[in-house]
Amino acid sequence: MIKAVKGTRDILPPSSTVWNEVESITRELFRTFNYQEIRTPIIEETALFARGVGQDTDIVSKEMYTFEDRDGSSITLRPEATASVMRAYIEHRLDQAPGLQKLYYIGPMFRRERPQKGRYRQFYQIGAEAIGSESPAVDAEIIELVVELLRRVGLTEFQLHLNSVGDANCRPRYVALLREKLRDVAPRMCGDCQRRAETNPLRVLDCKVPADQPIIETLPSIQDHLCEPCRTHFNAVRGHLENRGIPYEVRPRMVRGLDYYMRTTFEIVHGGLGAQNAVLGGGRYDGLAESLGSKVAAPGIGFSIGEDRLVMSVEQEHPDAHKAALDLYIAPIGAAAELHCARLAQDVRSAGRSVELGLDAKVKRSMELANKIGARFVLLVGDNEMAAGRYTLKNMQSGEQETVGRDQLIPRIE
Ligand code: HAM
């Protein structure tokens, strides 16, 4: 039997209802913050991610789906979309457009990770990027947007973690210091840390192995090694967040797994998610445009929400989120009633109400089915009802039953 490829999955009803609901709330919220949608291709030249996300990151070095196209070029299924959005920004000279470019996207990403709860090889992101300014006010606005998004979809149990990873001036100095400290302690750490101490010392801070935690505590903190402009920027971001009433926690050891970050970085975690508890991550990437070959600077900041994890958190906080609201089940009794009911269904649907038009069946069977699929009301229509022009309407929540004329039907179910 052919099954879905490992690490991929089908999103079925009723869960797909929650996905749609989350996406429609999201699109509406983006509109109110004046963000517009961008759709970039799923496939890109491999070099885009190698240069943008970084050759030494886990994503690029071991998780990408890369293949050689028939003309010999190297193509990759996008593992994330920030690099793609920046490519589009440069390619279409969006820097010439007035004001900031505020763009959002919703779509699938691909990473060949070890699948587990909340981690898939095809997963979905809802992301946004604001390109064209270094201002800390932009950082605060994008964080405000994403926090509001989580609230609007109904989440309460989440925390915002904030950090600054410095810039091309102060970070290399901090990394050198970290590397030096690690020379002494890394041999007592896990195998991954020993390797990272050489290749990418920042990633050591991200190690989850319990035995390594006391050692990590002793390592220097980037917060103590920011240069003056980065310190000022970070303090300004904090001030803007406080002004907007957004609670956060500074996490000096939070490092993000992509190389383009500069200054502000953030993550939001949700208690109900287990080991893969980051619902979203984001940050500033002021040097990304230049690393993709742009002559013009294009400082930006953005986030990507793991939509799979977002939906999981919503389902966990609201177990009733699935209840697809079917307004009316119309139950025809007899062949003539089937024809009559089809026209009734047209009326109710044009009034914007959802209708499941049943097939001719015994009253008992129709009732059972209507109950199982969660209809709010059932309308019974047989020969007598058609002759009288009055139908039996049952409220499935209260159990009450009444006879209604055609013109009363829609007001009754509303
Ligand atoms: P990221 O931290 O790699 O950042 O991914 C963002 C979010 O995507 C994660 O917090 C997680 O919720 C979700 N995610 C990542 N990998 C998986 C997976 N294998 N399965 C399920 N969910 C996953 C980025 O992608 C950056 N582009 C964020 C950004 C935008 N930075 C600036 N702008």
XYZ file of N, CA and C and ligand atoms in Angstrom, residues 59 79-82 105 111 113 118-121 123-125 128-129 256 258 260-261 267 278-285 301-309, ligand 1:
150
model
N 20.380 23.457 8.740
C 19.413 23.479 7.641
C 20.116 23.237 6.306
N 13.617 25.620 2.389
C 13.528 25.200 3.788
C 12.960 26.314 4.658
N 12.869 27.510 4.103
C 12.327 28.685 4.790
C 12.109 29.740 3.717
N 11.503 30.871 4.067
C 11.122 31.808 3.008
C 11.753 33.201 3.108
N 12.479 33.474 4.180
C 13.066 34.813 4.317
C 14.056 35.101 3.178
N 3.560 35.763 4.054
C 3.397 34.549 3.247
C 2.841 33.430 4.117
N 12.193 20.483 5.240
C 13.489 20.224 5.884
C 13.549 18.743 6.212
N 14.391 16.708 8.523
C 14.739 16.497 9.921
C 14.191 15.148 10.365
N 5.345 17.518 16.279
C 5.634 18.929 16.027
C 6.808 19.163 15.095
N 7.378 18.090 14.570
C 8.487 18.279 13.617
C 8.251 17.412 12.392
N 8.136 18.043 11.245
C 7.804 17.330 10.012
C 8.803 17.693 8.925
N 8.788 16.911 7.857
C 9.688 17.218 6.745
C 9.018 18.177 5.760
N 6.382 21.078 6.384
C 5.605 21.774 7.408
C 5.215 23.120 6.819
N 4.381 23.842 7.569
C 3.846 25.089 7.018
C 4.258 26.265 7.871
N 4.524 27.368 7.230
C 4.840 28.577 7.990
C 3.903 29.710 7.587
N 6.181 36.829 8.118
C 6.092 38.222 7.677
C 7.484 38.829 7.717
N 7.740 39.750 6.795
C 9.028 40.439 6.740
C 8.755 41.925 6.514
N 19.639 31.393 17.375
C 18.754 30.917 16.320
C 19.591 30.178 15.286
N 19.886 30.075 12.134
C 20.121 30.587 10.783
C 21.164 31.703 10.896
N 21.740 34.463 9.159
C 21.547 35.855 8.724
C 21.193 36.832 9.842
N 20.981 36.334 11.062
C 20.508 37.238 12.106
C 21.536 38.256 12.560
N 11.815 34.454 20.003
C 11.072 33.207 19.827
C 9.867 33.262 20.742
N 8.914 25.672 20.296
C 8.939 26.989 19.655
C 7.810 27.081 18.631
N 6.855 27.961 18.886
C 5.764 28.167 17.928
C 6.269 29.012 16.771
N 7.207 29.901 17.088
C 7.703 30.779 16.032
C 9.074 31.314 16.401
N 9.768 31.788 15.373
C 11.060 32.409 15.606
C 11.231 33.535 14.614
N 12.089 34.481 14.988
C 12.316 35.578 14.058
C 13.462 36.447 14.502
N 13.676 37.491 13.741
C 14.739 38.416 14.102
C 15.102 39.324 12.941
N 16.110 40.153 13.226
C 16.583 41.149 12.282
C 17.684 40.552 11.418
N 17.760 40.950 10.151
C 18.763 40.379 9.232
C 19.328 41.490 8.339
N 13.454 42.839 9.230
C 13.151 41.971 10.380
C 11.881 41.208 10.073
N 11.792 39.987 10.595
C 10.589 39.199 10.322
C 10.452 38.050 11.287
N 9.412 37.270 11.076
C 9.192 36.061 11.877
C 8.565 35.006 11.005
N 8.675 33.760 11.443
C 7.905 32.681 10.827
C 7.290 31.850 11.931
N 5.992 31.670 11.824
C 5.268 30.818 12.771
C 5.222 29.420 12.171
N 5.495 28.398 12.978
C 5.268 27.026 12.529
C 3.769 26.786 12.626
N 3.100 26.744 11.462
C 1.637 26.674 11.505
C 1.156 25.344 12.102
N 1.927 24.271 11.826
C 1.547 22.976 12.404
C 1.503 23.081 13.930
N 2.530 23.738 14.473
C 2.603 23.867 15.939
C 1.577 24.860 16.455
P 12.986 28.914 12.090
O 13.221 29.108 13.543
O 13.897 28.017 11.357
O 12.981 30.357 11.447
O 11.507 28.397 11.887
C 10.410 29.107 12.412
C 9.386 28.162 12.995
O 9.019 27.172 12.029
C 9.865 27.345 14.179
O 9.776 28.086 15.385
C 8.892 26.193 14.166
O 7.668 26.563 14.791
C 8.639 25.987 12.692
N 9.417 24.846 12.187
C 10.711 24.806 11.829
N 11.071 23.576 11.428
C 9.962 22.813 11.537
C 9.669 21.426 11.280
N 10.592 20.596 10.791
N 8.418 20.986 11.531
C 7.464 21.820 12.012
N 7.683 23.126 12.260
C 8.911 23.617 12.035
C 12.749 30.628 10.131
O 12.327 29.819 9.338
C 13.001 32.066 9.746
N 12.681 32.223 8.310
C 12.200 33.009 10.606
C 12.384 34.437 10.201
C 11.624 35.174 9.377
N 13.394 35.211 10.580
C 13.268 36.394 10.023
N 12.199 36.375 9.266
